[in-house]
Coordinates of C-alpha atoms (C1' of nucleotides) and ligand atoms in Angstrom, one line a residue:
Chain A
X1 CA 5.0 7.2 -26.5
X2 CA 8.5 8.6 -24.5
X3 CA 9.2 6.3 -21.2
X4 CA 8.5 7.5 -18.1
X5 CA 10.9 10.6 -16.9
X6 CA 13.3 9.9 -14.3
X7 CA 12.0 11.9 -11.7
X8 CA 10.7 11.0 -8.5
X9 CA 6.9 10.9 -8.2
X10 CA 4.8 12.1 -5.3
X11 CA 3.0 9.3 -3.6
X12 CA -0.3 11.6 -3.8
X13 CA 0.1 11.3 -7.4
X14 CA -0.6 7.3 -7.4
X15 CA -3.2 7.7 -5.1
X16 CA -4.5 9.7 -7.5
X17 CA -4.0 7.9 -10.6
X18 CA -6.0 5.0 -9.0
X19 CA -8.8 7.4 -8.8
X20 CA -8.7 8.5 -12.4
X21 CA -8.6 4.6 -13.3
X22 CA -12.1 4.5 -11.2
X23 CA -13.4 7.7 -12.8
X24 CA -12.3 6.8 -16.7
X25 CA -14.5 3.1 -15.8
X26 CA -17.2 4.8 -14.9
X27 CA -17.6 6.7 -18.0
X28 CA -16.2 3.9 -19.9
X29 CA -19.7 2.0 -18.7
X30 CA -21.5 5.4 -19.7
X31 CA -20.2 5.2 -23.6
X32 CA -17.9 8.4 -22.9
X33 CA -15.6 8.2 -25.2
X34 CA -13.4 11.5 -25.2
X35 CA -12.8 13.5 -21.5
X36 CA -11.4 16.7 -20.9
X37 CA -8.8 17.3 -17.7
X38 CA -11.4 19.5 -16.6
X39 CA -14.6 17.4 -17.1
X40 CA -12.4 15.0 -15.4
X41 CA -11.2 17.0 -12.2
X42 CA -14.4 17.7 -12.1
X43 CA -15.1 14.3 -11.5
X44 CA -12.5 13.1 -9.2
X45 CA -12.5 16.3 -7.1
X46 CA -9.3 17.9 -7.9
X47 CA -7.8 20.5 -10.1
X48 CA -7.2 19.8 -13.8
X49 CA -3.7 21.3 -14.1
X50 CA -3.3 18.5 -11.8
X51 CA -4.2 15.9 -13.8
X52 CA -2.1 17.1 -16.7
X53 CA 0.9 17.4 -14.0
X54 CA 0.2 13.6 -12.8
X55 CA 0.1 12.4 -16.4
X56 CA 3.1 14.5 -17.8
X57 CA 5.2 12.6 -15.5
X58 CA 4.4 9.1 -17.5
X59 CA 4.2 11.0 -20.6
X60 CA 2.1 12.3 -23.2
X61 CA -1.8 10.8 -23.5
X62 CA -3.8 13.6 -24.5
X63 CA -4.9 15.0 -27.8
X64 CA -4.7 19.1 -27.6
X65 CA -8.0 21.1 -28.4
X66 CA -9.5 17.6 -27.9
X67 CA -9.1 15.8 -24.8
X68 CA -7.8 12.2 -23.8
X69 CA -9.6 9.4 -24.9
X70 CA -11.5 7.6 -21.9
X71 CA -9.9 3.8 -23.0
X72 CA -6.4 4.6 -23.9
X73 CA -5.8 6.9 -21.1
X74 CA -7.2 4.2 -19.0
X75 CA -4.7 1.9 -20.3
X76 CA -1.8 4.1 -20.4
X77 CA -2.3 4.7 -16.6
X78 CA -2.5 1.2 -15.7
X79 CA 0.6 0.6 -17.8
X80 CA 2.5 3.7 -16.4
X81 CA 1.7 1.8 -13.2
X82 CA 2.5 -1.4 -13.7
X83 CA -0.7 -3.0 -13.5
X84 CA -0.9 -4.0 -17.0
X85 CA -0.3 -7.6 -15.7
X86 CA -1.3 -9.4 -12.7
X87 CA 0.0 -9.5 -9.5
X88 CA 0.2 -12.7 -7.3
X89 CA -0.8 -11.8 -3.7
X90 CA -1.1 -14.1 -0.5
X91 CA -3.1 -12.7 2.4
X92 CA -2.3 -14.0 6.2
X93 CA -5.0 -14.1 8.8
X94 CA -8.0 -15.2 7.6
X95 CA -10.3 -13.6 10.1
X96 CA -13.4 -11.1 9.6
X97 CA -11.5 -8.6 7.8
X98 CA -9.3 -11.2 5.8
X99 CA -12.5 -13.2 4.5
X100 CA -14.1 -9.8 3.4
X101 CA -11.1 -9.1 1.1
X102 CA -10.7 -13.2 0.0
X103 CA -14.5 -12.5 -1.3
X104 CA -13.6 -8.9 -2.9
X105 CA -14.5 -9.0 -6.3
X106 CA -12.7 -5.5 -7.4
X107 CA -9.1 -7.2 -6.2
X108 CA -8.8 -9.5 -9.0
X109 CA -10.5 -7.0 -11.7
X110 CA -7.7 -5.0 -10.6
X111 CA -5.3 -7.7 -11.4
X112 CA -4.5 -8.6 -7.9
X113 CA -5.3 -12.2 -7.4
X114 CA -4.9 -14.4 -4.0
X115 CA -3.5 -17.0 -5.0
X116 CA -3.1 -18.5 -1.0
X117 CA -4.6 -17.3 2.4
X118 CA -2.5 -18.2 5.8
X119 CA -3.7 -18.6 9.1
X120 CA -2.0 -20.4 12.8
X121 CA -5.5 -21.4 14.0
X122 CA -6.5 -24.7 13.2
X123 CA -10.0 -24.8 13.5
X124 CA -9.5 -22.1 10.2
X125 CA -6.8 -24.1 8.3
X126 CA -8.6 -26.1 5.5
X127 CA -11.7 -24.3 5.2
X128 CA -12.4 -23.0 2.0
X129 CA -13.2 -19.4 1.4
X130 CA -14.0 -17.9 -2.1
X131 CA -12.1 -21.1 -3.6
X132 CA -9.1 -20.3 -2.2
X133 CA -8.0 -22.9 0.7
X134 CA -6.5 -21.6 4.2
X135 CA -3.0 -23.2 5.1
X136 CA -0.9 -23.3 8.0
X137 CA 1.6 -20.2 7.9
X138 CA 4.3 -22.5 9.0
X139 CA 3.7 -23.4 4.9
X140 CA 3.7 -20.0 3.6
X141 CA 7.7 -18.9 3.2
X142 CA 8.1 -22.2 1.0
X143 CA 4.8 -21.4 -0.9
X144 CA 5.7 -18.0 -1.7
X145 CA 9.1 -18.7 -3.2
X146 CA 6.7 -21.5 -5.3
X147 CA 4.6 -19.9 -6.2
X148 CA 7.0 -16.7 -7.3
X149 CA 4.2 -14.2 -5.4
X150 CA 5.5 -10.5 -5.0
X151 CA 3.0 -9.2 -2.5
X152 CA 1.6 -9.8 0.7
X153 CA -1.5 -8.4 2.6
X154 CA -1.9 -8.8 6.1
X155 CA -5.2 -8.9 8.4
X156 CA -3.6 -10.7 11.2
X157 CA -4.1 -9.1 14.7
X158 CA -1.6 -5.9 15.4
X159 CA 0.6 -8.1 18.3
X160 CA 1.3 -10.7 15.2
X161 CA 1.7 -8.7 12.3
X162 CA 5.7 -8.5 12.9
X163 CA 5.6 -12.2 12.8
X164 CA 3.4 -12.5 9.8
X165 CA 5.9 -10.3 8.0
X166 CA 8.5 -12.0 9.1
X167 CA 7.2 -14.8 7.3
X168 CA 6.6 -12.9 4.0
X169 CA 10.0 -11.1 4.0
X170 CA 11.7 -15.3 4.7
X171 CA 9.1 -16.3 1.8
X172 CA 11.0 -13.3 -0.6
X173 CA 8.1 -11.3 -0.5
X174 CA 9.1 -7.8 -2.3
X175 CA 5.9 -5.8 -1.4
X176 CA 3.9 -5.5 1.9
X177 CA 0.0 -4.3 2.2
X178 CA -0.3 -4.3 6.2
X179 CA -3.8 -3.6 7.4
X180 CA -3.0 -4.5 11.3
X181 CA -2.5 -0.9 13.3
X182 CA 1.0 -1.8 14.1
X183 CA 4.2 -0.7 12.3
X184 CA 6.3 -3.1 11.2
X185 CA 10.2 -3.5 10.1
X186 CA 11.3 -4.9 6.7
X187 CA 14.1 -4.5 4.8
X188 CA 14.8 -1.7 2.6
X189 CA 13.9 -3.5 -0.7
X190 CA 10.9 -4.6 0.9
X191 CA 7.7 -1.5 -0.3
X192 CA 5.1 -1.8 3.2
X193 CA 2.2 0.3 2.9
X194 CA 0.2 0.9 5.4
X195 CA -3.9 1.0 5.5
X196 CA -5.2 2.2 8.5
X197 CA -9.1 3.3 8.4
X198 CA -9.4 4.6 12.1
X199 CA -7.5 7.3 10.5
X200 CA -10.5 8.2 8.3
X201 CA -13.1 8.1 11.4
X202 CA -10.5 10.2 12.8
X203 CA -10.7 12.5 10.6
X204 CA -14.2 12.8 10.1
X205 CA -14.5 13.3 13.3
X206 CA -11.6 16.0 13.5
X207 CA -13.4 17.9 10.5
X208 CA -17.0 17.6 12.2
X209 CA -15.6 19.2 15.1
X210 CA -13.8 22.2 13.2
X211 CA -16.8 23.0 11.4
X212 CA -19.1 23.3 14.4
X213 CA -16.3 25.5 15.9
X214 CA -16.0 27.6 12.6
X215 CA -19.8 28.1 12.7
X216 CA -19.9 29.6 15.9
X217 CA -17.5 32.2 15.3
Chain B
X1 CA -3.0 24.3 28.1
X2 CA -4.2 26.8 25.4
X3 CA -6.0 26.8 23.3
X4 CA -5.4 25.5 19.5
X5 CA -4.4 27.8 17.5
X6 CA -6.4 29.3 14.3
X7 CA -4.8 27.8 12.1
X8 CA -5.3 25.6 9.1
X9 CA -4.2 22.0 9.9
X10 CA -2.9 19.7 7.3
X11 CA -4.5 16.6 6.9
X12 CA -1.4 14.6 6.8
X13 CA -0.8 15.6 10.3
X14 CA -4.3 14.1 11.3
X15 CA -3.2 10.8 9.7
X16 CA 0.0 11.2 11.7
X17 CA -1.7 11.9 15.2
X18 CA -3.7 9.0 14.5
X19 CA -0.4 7.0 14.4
X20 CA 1.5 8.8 17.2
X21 CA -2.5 7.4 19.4
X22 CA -1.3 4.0 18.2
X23 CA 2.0 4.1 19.2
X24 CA 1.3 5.3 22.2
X25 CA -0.8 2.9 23.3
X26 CA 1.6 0.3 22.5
X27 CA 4.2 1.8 24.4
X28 CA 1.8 1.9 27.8
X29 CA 0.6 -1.2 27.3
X30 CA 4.5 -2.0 27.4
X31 CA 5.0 0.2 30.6
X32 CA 6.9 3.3 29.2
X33 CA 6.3 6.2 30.9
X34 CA 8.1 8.8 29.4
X35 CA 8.8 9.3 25.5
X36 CA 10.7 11.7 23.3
X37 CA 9.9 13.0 20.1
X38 CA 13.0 11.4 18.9
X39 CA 11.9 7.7 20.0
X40 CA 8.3 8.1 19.2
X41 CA 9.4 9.7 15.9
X42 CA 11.7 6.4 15.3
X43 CA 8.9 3.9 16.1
X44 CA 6.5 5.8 13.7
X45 CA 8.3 5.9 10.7
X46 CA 8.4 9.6 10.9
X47 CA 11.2 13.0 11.4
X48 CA 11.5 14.0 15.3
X49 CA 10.3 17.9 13.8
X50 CA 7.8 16.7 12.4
X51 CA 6.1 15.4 15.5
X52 CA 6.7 18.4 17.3
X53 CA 5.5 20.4 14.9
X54 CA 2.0 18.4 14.8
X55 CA 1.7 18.7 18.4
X56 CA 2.3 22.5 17.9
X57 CA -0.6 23.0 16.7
X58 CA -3.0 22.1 19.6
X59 CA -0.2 23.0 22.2
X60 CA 2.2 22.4 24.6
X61 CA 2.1 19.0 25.6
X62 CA 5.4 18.3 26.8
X63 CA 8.3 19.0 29.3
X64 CA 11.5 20.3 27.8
X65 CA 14.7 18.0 29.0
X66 CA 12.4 15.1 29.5
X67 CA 10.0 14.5 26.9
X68 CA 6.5 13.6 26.8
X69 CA 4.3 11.7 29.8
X70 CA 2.7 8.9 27.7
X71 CA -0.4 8.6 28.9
X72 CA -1.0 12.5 29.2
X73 CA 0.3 13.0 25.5
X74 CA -2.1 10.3 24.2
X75 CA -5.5 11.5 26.1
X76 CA -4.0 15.4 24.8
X77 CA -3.8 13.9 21.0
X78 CA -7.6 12.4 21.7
X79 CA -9.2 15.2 23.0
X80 CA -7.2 17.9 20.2
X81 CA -9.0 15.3 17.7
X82 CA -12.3 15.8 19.7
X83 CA -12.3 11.7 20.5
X84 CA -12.8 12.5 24.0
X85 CA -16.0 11.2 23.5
X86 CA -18.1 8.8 21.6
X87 CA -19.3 9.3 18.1
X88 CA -22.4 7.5 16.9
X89 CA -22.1 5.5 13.5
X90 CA -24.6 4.2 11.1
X91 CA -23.7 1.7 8.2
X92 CA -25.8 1.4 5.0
X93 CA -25.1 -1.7 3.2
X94 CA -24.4 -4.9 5.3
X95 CA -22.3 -7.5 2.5
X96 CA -18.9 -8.9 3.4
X97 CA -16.9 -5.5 4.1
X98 CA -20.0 -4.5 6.0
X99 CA -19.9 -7.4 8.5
X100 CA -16.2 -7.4 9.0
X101 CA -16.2 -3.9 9.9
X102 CA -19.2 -4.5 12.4
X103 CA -17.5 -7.5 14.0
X104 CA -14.6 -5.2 14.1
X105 CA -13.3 -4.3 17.5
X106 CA -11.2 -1.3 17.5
X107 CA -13.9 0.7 16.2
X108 CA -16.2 0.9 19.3
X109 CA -13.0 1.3 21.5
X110 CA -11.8 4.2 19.8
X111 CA -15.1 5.5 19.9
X112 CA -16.9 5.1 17.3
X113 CA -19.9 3.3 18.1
X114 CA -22.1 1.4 15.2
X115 CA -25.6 2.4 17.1
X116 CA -27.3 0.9 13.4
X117 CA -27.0 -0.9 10.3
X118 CA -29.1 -0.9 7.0
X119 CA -29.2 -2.8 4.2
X120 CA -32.2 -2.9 1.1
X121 CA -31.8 -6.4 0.6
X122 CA -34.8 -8.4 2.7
X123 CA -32.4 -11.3 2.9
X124 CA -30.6 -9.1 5.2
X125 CA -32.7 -7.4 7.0
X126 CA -34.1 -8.7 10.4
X127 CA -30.5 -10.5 10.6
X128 CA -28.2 -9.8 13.7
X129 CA -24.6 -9.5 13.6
X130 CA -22.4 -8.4 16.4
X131 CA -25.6 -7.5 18.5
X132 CA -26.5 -5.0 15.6
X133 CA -30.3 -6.0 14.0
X134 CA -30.1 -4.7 10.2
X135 CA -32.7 -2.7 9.1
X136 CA -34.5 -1.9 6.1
X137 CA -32.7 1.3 4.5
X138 CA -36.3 3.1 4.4
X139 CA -36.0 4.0 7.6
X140 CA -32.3 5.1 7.9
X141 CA -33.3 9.0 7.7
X142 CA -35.9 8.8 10.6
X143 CA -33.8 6.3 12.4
X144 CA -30.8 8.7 12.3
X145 CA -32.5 11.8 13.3
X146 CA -34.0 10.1 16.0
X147 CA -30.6 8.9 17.6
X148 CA -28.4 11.7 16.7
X149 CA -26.2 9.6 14.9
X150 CA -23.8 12.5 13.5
X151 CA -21.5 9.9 11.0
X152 CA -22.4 7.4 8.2
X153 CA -20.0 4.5 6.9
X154 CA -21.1 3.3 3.3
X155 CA -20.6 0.1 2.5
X156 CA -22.6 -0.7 -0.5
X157 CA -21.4 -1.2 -4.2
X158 CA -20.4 1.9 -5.4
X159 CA -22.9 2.1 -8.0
X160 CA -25.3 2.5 -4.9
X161 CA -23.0 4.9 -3.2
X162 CA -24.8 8.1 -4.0
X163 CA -28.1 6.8 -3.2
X164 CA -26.9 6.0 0.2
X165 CA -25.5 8.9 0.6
X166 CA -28.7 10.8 -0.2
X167 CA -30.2 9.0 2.3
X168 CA -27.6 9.7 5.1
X169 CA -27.8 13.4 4.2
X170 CA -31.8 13.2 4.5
X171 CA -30.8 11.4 8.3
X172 CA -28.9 14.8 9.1
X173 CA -25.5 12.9 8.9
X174 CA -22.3 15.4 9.5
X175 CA -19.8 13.0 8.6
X176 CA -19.6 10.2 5.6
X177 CA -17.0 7.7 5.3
X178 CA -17.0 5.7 1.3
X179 CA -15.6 2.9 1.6
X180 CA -17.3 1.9 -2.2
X181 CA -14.9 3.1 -5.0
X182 CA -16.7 6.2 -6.2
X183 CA -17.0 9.6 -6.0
X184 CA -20.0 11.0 -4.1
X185 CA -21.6 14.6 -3.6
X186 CA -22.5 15.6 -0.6
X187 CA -23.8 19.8 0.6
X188 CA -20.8 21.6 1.7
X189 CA -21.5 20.9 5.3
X190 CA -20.9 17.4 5.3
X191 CA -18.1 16.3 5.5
X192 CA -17.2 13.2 3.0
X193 CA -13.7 11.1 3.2
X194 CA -13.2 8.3 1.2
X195 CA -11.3 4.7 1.9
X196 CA -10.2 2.5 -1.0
X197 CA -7.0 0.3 -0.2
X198 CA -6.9 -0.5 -4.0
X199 CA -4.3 2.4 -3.5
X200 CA -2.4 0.5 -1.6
X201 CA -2.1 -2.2 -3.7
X202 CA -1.7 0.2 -6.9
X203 CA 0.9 2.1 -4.5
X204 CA 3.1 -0.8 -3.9
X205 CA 3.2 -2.8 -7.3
X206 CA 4.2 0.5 -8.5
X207 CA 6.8 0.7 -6.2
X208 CA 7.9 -2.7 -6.7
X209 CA 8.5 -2.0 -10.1
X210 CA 9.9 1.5 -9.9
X211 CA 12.6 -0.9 -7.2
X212 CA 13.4 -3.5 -10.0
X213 CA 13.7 -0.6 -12.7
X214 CA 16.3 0.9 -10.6
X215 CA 18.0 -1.8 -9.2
X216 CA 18.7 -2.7 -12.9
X217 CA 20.0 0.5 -13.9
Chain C
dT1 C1' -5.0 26.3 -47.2
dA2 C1' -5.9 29.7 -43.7
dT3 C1' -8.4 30.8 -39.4
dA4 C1' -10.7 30.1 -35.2
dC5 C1' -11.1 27.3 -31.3
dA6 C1' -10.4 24.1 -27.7
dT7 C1' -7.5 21.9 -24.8
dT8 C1' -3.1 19.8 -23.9
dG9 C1' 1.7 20.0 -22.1
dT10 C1' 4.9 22.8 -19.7
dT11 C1' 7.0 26.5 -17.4
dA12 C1' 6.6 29.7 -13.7
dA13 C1' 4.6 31.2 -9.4
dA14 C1' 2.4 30.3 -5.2
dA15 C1' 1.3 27.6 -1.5
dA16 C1' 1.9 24.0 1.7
dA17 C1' 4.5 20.8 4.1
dT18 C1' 8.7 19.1 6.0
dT19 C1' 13.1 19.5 7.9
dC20 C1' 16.8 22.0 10.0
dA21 C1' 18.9 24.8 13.4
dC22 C1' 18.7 27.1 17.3
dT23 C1' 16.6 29.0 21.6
dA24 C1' 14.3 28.3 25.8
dT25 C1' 13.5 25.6 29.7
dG26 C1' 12.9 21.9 33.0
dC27 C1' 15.4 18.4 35.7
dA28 C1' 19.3 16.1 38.0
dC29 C1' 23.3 16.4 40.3
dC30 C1' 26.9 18.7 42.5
Chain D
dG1 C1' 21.6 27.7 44.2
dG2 C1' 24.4 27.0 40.3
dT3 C1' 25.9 24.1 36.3
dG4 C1' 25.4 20.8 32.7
dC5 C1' 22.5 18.2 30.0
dA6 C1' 18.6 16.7 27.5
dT7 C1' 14.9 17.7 24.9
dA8 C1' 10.7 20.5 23.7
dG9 C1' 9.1 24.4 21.1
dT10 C1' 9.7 27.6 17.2
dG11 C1' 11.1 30.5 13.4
dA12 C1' 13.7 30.1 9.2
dA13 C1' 15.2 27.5 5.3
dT14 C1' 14.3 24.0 2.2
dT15 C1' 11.7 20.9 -0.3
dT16 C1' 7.7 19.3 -2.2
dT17 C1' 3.2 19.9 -4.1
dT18 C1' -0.3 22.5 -6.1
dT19 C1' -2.2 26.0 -8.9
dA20 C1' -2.1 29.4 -12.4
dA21 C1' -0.8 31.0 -16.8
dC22 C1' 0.4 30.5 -21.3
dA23 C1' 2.6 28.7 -25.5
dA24 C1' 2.1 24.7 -28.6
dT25 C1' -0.7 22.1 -31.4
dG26 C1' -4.4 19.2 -33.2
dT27 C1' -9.2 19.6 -35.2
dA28 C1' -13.0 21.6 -37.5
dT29 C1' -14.7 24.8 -40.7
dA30 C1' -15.0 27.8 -44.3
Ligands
NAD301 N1 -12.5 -6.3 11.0 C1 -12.3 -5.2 10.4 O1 -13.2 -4.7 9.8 C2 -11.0 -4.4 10.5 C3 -10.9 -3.1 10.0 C4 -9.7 -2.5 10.1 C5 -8.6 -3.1 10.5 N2 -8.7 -4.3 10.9 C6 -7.5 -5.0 11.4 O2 -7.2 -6.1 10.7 C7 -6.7 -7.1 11.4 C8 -7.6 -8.3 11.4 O3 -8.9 -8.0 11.9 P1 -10.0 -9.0 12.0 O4 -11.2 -8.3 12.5 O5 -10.1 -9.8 10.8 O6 -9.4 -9.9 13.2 P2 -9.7 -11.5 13.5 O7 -9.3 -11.7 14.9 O8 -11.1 -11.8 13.1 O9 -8.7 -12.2 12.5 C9 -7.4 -12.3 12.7 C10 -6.9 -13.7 12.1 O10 -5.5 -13.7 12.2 C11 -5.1 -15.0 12.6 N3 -3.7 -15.0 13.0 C12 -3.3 -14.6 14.2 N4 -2.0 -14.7 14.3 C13 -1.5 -15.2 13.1 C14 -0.3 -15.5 12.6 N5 0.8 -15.3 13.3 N6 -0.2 -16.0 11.4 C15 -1.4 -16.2 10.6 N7 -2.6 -15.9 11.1 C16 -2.7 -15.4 12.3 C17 -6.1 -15.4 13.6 O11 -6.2 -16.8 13.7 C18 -7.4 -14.8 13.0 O12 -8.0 -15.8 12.1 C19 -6.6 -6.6 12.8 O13 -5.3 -6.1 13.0 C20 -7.5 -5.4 12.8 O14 -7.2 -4.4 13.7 C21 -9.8 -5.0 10.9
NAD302 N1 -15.2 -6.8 0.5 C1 -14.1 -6.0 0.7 O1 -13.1 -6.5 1.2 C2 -14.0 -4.6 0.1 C3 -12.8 -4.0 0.2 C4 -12.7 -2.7 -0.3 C5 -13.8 -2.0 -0.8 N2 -15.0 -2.7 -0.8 C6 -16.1 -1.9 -1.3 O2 -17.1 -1.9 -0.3 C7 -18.4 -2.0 -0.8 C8 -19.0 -3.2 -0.3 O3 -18.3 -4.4 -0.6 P1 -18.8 -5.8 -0.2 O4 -17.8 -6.8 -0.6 O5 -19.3 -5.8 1.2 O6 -20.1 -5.9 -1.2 P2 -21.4 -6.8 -1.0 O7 -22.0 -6.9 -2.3 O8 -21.0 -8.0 -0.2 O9 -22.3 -5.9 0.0 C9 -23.0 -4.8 -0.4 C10 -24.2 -4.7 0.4 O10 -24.9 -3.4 0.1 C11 -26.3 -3.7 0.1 N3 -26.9 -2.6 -0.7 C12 -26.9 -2.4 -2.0 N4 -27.6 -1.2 -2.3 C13 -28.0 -0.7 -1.1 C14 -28.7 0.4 -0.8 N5 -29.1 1.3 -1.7 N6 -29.0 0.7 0.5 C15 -28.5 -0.2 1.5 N7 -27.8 -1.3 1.2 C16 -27.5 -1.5 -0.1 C17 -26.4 -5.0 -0.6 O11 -27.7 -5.6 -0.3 C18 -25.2 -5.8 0.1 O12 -25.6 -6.4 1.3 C19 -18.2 -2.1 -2.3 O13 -18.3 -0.9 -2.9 C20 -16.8 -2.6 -2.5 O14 -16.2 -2.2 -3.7 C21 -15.1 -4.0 -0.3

DNA sequence: TATACATTGTTAAAAAATTCACTATGCACC
DNA sequence: GGTGCATAGTGAATTTTTTAACAATGTATA
């Protein structure tokens, strides 16, 4: 298999891989061995030339006249990735949102494990959610460096999600996952994602209204 | 102010406007009266044009020389989005993402109000969380048509997901938002978005990697 | 072994989105 | 009222992303 071209790849292509991952388990479960890019477009509601494209950046997974087969091209994905390892995450703010993803099942099966969870407010700091303790953040930058974790999510409330990242980026954090609607700063070899799902309501909401408009023209 | 345009709108720029709200709100909280596209553009990550450009589309929503009058740009960006009003929600499947999101704040103050939740477990139904009894799923369709509720959230596993869906559909739903990690089909007229921050997390170890990879080259 | 067939990988074309560069215009100050 | 300045709005240029088209190639079959 030829490494991965050095070229740069759209961020809609990783969103997109992830979705191929979900599709390829599916039919994993259903005994599907072999998949066409078409039966799999199909699938994940996109165009097959697409899928092709996405791959052909990573390389070459596909059999011609016969299709991919469902495991490897799972695997080769996840590799082209990097998530053919696990990845040591610490989450700070352990409020509604934070004990929802503390008790998420899918994170670890996709090889993100919690390894801590940080909060300021004592009345929260020792309980015990999903076997994973909640510590004082004044604790986390030295845990971090510990524990060598690379990535950080954070569910603290927008106002404090600087200072949560401040403590990350101090604990040598190298990738952020920030679900507060707040932007924050980081250095440049720091990667900060942002998941925001008032953006989805949005645009629902946006789309609902365009189609009502379309239909009375 | 005219009219919007007709003219196809990116969904990127949704997302965006969805920021620029956030923003916005930050700065009035702060007491800025008066922004340009250059300084809103800075504190959301994004190119001055680019703002402009977005706003183009519904209008002309500022003054040359000056900028844009905070509070007028935001309600503008709301009502382009048709969130000048309230939308009624439903959620089907009440579990751990379920509660978080109907303990979640934000929602109901950027309108989008949770008027009912449903669940198929018995455990779960007759249970009250954040003022909201859950129901037995049976009754979503009736219960839906009855309010008007014109968007569904799922929140079940995604194995579940279609079957949910179905029943939102049956309820006369408009708008679905998945958060389960799979693919759903819906009629034409409804409109479907899906939410799965495993992207995120697949986003950002990839980047991580793709950093190390060059920093060593 | 040759032939037909299916489906990939890849190149080219098209479409879409972003950024640039400039024009128009409102405000402040003289 | 005129002048200078700042910044929005906009059309053109650029870049990126998606889609289409097709050549390359592996498999099955006779
Ligand atoms: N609840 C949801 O479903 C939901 C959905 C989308 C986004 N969000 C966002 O996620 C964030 C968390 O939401 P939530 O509903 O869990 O809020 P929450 O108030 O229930 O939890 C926030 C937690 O952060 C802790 N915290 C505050 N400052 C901290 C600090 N400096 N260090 C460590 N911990 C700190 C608080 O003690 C609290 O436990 C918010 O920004 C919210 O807007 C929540
Ligand atoms: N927990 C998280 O933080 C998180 C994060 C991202 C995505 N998700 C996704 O969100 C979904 C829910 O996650 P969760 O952790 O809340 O799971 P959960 O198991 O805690 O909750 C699922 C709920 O759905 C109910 N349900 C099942 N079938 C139903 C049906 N047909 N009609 C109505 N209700 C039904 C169950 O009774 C249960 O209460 C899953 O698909 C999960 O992958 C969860």
């Amino acid at each position: 298999m030829h490494l991965q071209k050095y070229e740069k790849i759209p961020r809609a292509t990783i969103a997109r891989l992830a979705v191929y991952v979900q599709e390829l388990e599916v039919m994993e479960q259903q005994g599907i061995k072999v998949i066409s890019s078409e039966k799999l477009a199909w699938s994940c509601g996109v165009n097959p030339s697409q899928i092709r494209k996405d791959l052909a950046y990573f390389g070459e997974f596909g059999v011609r006249g016969v299709g991919y087969y469902v495991y490897e091209l799972r695997e080769a994905i996840k590799q082209s990735l990097g998530l053919d390892r696990t990845w040591n995450v610490v989450m700070v703010g352990v409020g509604n949102l934070g004990r929802a993803l503390l008790r998420h099942q899918l994170l670890r099966k996709r090889g993100f494990v919690i390894v801590a969870a940080f909060d300021c407010d004592p009345f929260k700091i020792g309980e015990e959610i999903a076997g994973i303790e909640v510590q004082c953040s004044s604790k986390l930058p030295q845990s971090t460096i510990d524990m060598g974790v690379e990535i950080g999510i954070i569910t603290t409330p927008p106002e404090r999600a600087q200072r949560a990242a401040n403590y990350l980026i101090e604990g040598g954090i190298k990738g952020i996952v920030n679900f507060a609607p707040s932007r924050i700063t980081a250095p440049e070899n720091v990667v900060v994602e942002y998941v925001d799902f008032i953006h989805n309501l949005f645009s629902v909401a946006f789309n609902i209204t365009q189609h009502q408009i379309k239909g009375l023209l």
